[in-house]
Coordinates of C-alpha atoms in Angstrom, one line a residue:
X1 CA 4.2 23.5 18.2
X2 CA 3.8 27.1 17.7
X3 CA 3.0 27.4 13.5
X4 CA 2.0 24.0 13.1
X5 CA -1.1 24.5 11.2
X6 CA -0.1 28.1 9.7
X7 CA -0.3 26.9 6.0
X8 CA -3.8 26.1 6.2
X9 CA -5.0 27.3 9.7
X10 CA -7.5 25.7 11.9
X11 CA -9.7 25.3 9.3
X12 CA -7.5 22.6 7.5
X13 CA -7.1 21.2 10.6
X14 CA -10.8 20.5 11.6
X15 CA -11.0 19.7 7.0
X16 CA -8.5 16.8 7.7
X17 CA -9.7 15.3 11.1
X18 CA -13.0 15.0 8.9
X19 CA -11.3 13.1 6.0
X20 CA -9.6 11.0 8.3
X21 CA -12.6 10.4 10.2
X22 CA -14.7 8.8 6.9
X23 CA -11.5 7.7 5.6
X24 CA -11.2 5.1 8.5
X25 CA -15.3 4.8 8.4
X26 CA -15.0 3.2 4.8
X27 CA -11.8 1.2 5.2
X28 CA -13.2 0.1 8.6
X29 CA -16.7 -1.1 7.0
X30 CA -15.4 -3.2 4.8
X31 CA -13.9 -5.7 7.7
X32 CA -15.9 -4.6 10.8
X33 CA -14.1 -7.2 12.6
X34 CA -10.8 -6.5 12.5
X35 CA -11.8 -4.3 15.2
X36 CA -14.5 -5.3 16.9
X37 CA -12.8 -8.8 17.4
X38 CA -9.0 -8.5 16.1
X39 CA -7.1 -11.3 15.1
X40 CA -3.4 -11.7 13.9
X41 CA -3.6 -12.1 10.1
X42 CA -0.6 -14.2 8.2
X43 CA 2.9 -12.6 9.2
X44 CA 1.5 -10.2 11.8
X45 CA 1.3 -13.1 13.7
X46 CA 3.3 -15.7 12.4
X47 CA 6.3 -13.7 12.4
X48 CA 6.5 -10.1 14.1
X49 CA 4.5 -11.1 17.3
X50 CA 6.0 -14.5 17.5
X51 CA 9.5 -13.0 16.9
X52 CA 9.0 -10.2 19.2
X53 CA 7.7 -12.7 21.9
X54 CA 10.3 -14.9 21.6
X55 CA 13.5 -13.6 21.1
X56 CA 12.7 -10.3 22.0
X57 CA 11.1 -7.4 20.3
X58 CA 14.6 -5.1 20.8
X59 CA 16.4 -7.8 18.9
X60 CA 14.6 -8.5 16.4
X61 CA 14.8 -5.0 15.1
X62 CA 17.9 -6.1 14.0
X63 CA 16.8 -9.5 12.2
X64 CA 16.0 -9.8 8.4
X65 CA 13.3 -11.6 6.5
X66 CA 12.7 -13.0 3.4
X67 CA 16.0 -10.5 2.2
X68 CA 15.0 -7.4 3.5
X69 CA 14.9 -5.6 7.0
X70 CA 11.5 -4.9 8.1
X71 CA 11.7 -2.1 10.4
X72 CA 7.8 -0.9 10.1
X73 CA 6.1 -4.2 11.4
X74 CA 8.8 -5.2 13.5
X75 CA 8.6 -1.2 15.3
X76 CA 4.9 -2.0 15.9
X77 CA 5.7 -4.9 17.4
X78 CA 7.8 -3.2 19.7
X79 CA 5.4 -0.6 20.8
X80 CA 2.7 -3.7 21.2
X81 CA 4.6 -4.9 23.8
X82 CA 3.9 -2.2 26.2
X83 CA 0.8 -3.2 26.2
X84 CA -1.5 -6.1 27.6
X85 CA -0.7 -9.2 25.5
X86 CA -4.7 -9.6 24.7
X87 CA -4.6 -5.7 23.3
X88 CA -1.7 -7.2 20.3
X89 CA -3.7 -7.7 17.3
X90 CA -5.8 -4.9 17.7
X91 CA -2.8 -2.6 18.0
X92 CA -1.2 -3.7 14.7
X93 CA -4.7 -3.3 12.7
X94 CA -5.1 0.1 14.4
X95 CA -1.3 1.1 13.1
X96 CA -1.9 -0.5 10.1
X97 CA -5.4 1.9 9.6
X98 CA -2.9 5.2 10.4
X99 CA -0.5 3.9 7.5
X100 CA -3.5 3.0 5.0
X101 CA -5.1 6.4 5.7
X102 CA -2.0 8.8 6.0
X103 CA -1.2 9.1 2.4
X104 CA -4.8 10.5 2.3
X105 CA -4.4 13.3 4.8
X106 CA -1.3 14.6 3.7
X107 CA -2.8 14.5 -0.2
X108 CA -5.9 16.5 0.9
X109 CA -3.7 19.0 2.8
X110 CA -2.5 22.6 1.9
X111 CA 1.0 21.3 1.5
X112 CA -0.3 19.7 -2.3
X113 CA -2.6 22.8 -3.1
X114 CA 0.6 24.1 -5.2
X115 CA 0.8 20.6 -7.0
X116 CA -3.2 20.3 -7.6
X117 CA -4.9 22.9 -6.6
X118 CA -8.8 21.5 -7.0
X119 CA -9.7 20.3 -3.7
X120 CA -12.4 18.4 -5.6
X121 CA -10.0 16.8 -8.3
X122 CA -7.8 15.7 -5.0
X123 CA -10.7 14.2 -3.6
X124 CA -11.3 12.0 -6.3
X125 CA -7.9 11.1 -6.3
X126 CA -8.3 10.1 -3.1
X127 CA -11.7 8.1 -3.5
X128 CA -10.2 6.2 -5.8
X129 CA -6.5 4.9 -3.7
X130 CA -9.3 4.5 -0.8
X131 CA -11.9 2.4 -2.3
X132 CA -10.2 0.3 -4.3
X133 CA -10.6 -2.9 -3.2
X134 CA -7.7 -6.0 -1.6
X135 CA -8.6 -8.3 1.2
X136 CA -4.8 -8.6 1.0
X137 CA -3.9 -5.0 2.5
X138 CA -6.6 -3.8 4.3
X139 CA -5.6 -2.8 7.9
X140 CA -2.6 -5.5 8.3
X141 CA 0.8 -4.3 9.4
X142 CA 2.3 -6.8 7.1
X143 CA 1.3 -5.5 3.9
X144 CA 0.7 -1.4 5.3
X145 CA 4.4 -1.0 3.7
X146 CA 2.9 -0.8 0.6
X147 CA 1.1 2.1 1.6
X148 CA 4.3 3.4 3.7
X149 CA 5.9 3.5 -0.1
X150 CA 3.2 5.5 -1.2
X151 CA 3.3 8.0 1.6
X152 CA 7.0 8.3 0.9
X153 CA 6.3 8.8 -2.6
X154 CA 4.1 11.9 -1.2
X155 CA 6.7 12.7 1.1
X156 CA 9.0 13.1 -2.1
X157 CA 7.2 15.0 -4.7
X158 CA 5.6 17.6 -2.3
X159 CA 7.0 20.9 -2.2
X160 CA 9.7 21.7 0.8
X161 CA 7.5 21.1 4.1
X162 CA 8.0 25.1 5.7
X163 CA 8.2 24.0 9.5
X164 CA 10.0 22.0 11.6
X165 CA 7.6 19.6 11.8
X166 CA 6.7 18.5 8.5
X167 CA 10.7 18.2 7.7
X168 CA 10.6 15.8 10.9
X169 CA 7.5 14.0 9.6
X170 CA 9.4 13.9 5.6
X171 CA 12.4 12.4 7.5
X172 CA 10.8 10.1 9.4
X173 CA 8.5 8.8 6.7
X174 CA 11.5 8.5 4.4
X175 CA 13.6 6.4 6.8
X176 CA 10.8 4.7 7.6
X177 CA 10.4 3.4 3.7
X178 CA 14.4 2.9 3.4
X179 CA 14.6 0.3 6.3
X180 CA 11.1 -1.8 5.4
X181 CA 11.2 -3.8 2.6
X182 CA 12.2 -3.3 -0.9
X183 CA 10.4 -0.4 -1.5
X184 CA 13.8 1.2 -0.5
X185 CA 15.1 0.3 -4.7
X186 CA 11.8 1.6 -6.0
X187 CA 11.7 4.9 -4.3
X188 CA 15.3 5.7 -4.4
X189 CA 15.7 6.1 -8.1
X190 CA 12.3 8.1 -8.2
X191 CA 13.6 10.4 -5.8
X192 CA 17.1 10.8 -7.6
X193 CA 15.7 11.5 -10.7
X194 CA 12.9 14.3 -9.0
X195 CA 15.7 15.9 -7.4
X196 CA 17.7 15.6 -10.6
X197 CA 14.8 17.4 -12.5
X198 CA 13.7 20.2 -9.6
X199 CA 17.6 20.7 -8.1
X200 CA 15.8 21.1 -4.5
X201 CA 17.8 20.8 -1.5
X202 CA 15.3 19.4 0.7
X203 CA 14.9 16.9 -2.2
X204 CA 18.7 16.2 -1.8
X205 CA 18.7 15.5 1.5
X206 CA 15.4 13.0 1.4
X207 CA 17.5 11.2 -1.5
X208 CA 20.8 10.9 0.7
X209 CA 18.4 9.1 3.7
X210 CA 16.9 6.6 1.1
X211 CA 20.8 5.8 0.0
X212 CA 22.1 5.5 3.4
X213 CA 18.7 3.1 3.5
X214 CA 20.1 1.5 0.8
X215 CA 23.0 -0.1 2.0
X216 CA 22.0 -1.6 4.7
X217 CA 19.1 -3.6 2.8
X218 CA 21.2 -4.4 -0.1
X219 CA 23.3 -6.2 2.4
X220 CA 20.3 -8.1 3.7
X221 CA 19.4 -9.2 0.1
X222 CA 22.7 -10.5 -0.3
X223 CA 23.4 -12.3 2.8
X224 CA 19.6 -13.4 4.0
X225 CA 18.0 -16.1 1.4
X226 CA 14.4 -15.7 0.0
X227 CA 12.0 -18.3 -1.4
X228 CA 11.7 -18.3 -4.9
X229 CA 9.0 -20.5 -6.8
X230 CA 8.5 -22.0 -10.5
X231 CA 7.1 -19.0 -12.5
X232 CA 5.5 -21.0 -15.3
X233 CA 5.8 -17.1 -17.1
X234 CA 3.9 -17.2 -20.7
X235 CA 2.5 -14.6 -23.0
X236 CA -0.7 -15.9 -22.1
X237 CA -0.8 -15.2 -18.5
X238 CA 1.0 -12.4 -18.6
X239 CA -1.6 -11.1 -21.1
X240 CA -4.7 -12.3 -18.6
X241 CA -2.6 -10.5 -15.6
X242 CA -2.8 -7.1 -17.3
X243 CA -5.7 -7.1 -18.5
X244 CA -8.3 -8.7 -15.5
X245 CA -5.5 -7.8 -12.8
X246 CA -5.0 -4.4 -13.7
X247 CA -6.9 -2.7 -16.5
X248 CA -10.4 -4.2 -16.0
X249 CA -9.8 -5.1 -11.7
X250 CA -9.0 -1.2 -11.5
X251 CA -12.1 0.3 -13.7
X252 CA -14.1 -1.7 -11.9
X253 CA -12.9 -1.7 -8.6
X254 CA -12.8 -5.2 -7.7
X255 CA -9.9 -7.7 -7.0
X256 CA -9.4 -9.9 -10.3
X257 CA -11.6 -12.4 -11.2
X258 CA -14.6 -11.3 -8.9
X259 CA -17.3 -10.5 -11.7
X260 CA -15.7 -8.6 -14.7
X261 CA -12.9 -10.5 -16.5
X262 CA -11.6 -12.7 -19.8
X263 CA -9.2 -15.1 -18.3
X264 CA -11.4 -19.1 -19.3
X265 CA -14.0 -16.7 -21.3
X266 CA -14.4 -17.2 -25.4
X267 CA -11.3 -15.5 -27.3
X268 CA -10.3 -14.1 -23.8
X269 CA -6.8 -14.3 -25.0
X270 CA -7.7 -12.1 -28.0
X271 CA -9.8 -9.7 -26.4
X272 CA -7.7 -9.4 -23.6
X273 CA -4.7 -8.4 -25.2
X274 CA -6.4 -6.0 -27.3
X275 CA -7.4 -4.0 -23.7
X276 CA -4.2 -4.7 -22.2
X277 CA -2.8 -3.1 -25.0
X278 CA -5.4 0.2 -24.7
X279 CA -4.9 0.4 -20.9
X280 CA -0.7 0.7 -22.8
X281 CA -1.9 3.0 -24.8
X282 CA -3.1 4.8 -22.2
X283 CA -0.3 4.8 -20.0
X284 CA 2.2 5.5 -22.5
X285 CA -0.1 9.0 -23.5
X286 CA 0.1 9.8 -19.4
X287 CA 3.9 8.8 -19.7
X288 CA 4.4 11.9 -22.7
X289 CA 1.9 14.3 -21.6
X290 CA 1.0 13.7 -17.9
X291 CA 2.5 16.1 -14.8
X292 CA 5.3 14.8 -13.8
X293 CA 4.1 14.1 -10.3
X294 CA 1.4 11.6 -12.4
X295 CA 4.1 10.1 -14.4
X296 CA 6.5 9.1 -11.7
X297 CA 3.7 7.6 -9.4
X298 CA 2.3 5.2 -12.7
X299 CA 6.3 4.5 -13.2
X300 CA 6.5 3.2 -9.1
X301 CA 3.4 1.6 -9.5
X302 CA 4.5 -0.1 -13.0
X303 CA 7.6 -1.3 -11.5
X304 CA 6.3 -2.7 -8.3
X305 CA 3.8 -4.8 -10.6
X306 CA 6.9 -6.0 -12.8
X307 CA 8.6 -6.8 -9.5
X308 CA 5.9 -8.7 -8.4
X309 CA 6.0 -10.8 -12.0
X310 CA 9.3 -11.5 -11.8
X311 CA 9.5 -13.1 -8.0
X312 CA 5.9 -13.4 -6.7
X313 CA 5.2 -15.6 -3.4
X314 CA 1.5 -16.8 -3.8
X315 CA 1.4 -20.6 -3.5
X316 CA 4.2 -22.7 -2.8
X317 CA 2.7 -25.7 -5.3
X318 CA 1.9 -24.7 -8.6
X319 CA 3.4 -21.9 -11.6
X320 CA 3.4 -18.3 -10.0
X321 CA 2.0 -17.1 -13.2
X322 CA -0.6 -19.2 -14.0
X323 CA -2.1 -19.1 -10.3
X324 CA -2.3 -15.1 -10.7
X325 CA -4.0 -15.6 -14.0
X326 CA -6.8 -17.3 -12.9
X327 CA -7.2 -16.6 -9.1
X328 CA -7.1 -13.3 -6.8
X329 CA -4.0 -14.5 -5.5
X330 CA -1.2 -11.8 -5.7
X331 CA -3.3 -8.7 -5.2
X332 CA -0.7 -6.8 -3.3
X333 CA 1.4 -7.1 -6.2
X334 CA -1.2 -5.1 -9.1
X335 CA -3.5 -3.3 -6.6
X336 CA -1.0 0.1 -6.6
X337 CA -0.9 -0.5 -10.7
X338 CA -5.1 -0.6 -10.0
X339 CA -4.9 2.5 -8.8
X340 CA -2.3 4.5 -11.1
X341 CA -4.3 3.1 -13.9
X342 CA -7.9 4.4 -12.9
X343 CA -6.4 7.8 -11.6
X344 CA -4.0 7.8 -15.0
X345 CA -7.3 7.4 -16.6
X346 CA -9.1 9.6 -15.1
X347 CA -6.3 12.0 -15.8
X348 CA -6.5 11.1 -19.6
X349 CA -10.5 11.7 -20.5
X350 CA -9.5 14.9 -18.9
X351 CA -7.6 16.2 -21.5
X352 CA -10.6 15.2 -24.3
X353 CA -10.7 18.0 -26.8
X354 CA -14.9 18.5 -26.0
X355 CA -16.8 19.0 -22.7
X356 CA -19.4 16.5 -23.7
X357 CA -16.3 13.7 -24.4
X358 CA -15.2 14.4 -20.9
X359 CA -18.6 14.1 -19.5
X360 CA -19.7 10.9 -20.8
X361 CA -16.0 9.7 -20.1
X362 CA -16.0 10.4 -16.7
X363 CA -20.2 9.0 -16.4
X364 CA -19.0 5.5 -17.7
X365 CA -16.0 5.4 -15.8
X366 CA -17.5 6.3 -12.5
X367 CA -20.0 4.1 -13.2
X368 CA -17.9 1.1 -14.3
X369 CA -16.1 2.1 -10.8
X370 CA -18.8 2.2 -8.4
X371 CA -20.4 -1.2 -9.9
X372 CA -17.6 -3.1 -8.9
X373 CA -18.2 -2.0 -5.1
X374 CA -21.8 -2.6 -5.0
X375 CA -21.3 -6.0 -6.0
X376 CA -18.2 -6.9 -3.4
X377 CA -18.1 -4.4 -0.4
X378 CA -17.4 -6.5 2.4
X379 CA -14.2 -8.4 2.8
X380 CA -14.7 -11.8 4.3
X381 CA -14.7 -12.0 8.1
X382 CA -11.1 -13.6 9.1
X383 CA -11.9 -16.9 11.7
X384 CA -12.7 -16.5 15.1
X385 CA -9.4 -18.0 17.2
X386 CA -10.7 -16.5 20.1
X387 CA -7.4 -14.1 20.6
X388 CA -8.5 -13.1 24.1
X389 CA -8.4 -16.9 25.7
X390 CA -5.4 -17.5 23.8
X391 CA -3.2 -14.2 25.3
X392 CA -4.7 -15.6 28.7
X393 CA -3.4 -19.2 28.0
X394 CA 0.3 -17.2 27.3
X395 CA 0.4 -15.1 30.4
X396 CA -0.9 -18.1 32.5
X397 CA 1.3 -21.2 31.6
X398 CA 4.9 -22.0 33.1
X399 CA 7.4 -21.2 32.0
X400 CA 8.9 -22.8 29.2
X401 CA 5.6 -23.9 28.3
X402 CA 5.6 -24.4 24.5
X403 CA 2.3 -23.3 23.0
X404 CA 0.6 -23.2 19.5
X405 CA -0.8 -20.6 18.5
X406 CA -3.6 -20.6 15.0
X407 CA -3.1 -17.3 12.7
X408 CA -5.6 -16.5 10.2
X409 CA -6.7 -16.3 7.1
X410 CA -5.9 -20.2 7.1
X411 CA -5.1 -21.8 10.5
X412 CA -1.5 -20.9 10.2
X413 CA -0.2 -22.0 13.4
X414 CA 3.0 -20.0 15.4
X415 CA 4.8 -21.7 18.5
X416 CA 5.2 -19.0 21.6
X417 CA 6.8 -20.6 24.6
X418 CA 5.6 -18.8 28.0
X419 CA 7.3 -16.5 30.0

């Protein structure tokens, strides 16, 4: 490991192992109990443990769902098995805290000091991707691909990693991305266009992983069926969606509809489009003027939101649409859109012609920000299943013994059969 640190030294060593330390503090305070007493949330237990258990965690590397080969969750699932059955959910919330956290650390490191060079201006960067707020993604395994896509999207746009080990840890992350999910057609075209625009080799050869990614889930989406929904899509949802689930949910830093938004509020239709159409604005001014590292990461984040708008899974009764305009459901889908827009904004009062604009621009939006997590810090606790007795009930029963199993955040139930 001889030059591992040799961009930054020790120093940036002991500098990270302190951001990741109050990186997991914050994301960790906000659901003590996904660690202090673990449970399996939604397809973390439903579906990769259950799988894993059943048929074999091996195997079911090899299995597709909902269209797409999950390799990240289904990996984790594979490592949880060498452990005690009782030790399962907290592994997959502790490798979902590494995934949620990692895009930090390598953002704070040396390796982006030639891309930003303000530790400070990094920092807020990072404040902001931390802090903002879904009861959706925090520490799951399931939904940690979302931040797996935006590690990748690090991964990319850094410059050429100068040992061994950061080109190991690029090509990793990368493959990582290509086989989970379909972050794989988001991040591909991204990467072809940055290598199109820098001509790097090591840029090249990130982009030929992601193709060879490519086929593979391409083949899943065409052979393995996904559940698609009535999307009830009108101008007035779609309106409401932008404008509490993105503009005003990411300036102040809450999911939609917790305190600040229009959707059932006098003229909210009106109002709303008028800042849906500002929060535009802004983005089309980052789009023209912004670093190109800034524009690419709002275009990933824009398209991931379309993507969820055109084939969302929130509720199987009801419009898509009109549940997203008018509920929290669907967070996953506009919290990376949250986050491009504050930082895009942030970006934006930046370039202010006076000192004093940029000042009192940066006051009201940190303090719009910081409102929002005053007013909804904690995520609800999940329901207590008692995870422990249930692992014990597994490992003691006959064989063959079919047994039910109840996965949060709603009683979901999952059928194990003993060993």
């Amino acid at each position: 490991m001889k030059g591992l640190w040799r961009e930054g030294g020790w120093r940036q060593l002991l500098r990270l192992l302190l951001i990741a330390a109050v990186a997991c503090a914050l994301i960790i305070s906000r659901r003590p109990g996904a660690f202090t007493n673990p449970q399996f949330y939604a397809e973390d237990g439903e579906i990769w443990f259950s799988t894993a258990y059943n048929a074999g965690a091996w195997h079911s590397l090899l299995l597709s769902f909902q269209g797409y080969f999950q390799t990240q969750p289904r990996l984790v699932a594979l490592i949880a098995t060498a452990f005690p059955l009782a030790w399962a959910p907290l592994l997959y919330n502790t490798f979902g805290l590494a995934f949620q956290i990692t895009p930090v650390v390598l953002f704070m490191s040396d390796r982006f000091r030639p891309v930003l060079p303000s530790l400070w201006l990094r920092g807020a960067i990072s404040a902001v991707y931390l802090l903002m707020p879904s009861t959706e993604l925090n520490v799951t395994i399931t939904e940690s691909q979302y931040f797996l896509a935006i590690l990748a999207t690090l991964v990319v746009l850094a410059p050429v990693p100068r040992g061994w080990w950061g080109r190991a840890f690029d090509v990793f992350v990368v493959a990582l991305c290509a086989m989970t999910g379909p972050f794989i057609f988001f991040v591909l075209p991204m990467a072809l266009f940055w290598w199109w625009l820098r001509r790097r080799r090591w840029t090249g050869v990130l982009s030929a992983i992601l193709v060879a990614g490519a086929i593979p889930q391409a083949y899943a989406v065409l052979t393995t069926s996904r559940l698609h929904y009535g999307l009830g899509a009108t101008i007035q949802s779609f309106v409401h969606i932008v404008c509490d689930r993105i503009v005003l949910g990411g300036l102040f830093a809450e999911e939609g509809h917790t305190s600040v938004y229009l959707t059932g509020q006098p003229h909210g239709t009106t109002i709303g489009a008028v800042v849906a159409l500002v929060g535009a604005g802004i983005g089309i001014f980052a789009l023209l003027r912004a670093p190109w590292e800034l524009r690419l990461f709002g275009l990933l984040a824009l398209v991931i939101a379309a993507a969820g708008l055109a084939e969302p899974l929130v509720s199987a009764a009801g419009h898509q649409w009109e549940i997203m305009a008018v509920t929290r459901a669907g967070e996953r889908y506009f919290w990376m859109a949250q986050v491009a827009f504050v930082v895009t904004l942030l970006w934006a009062i930046s370039e202010l012609p006076r000192r004093w604009l940029r000042a009192s621009g940066w006051a009201l939006a940190g303090a719009a920000f910081v409102s929002g997590l005053i007013v909804a810090w904690q995520y609800p606790a999940f329901a207590d299943y008692h995870w422990p007795q249930e692992a014990r009930a597994i490992t003691t029963a006959a064989p063959g013994t079919p047994l039910q199993l109840p996965i949060n955040p709603s009683g979901w139930s999952v059928i194990v059969t003993a060993k």
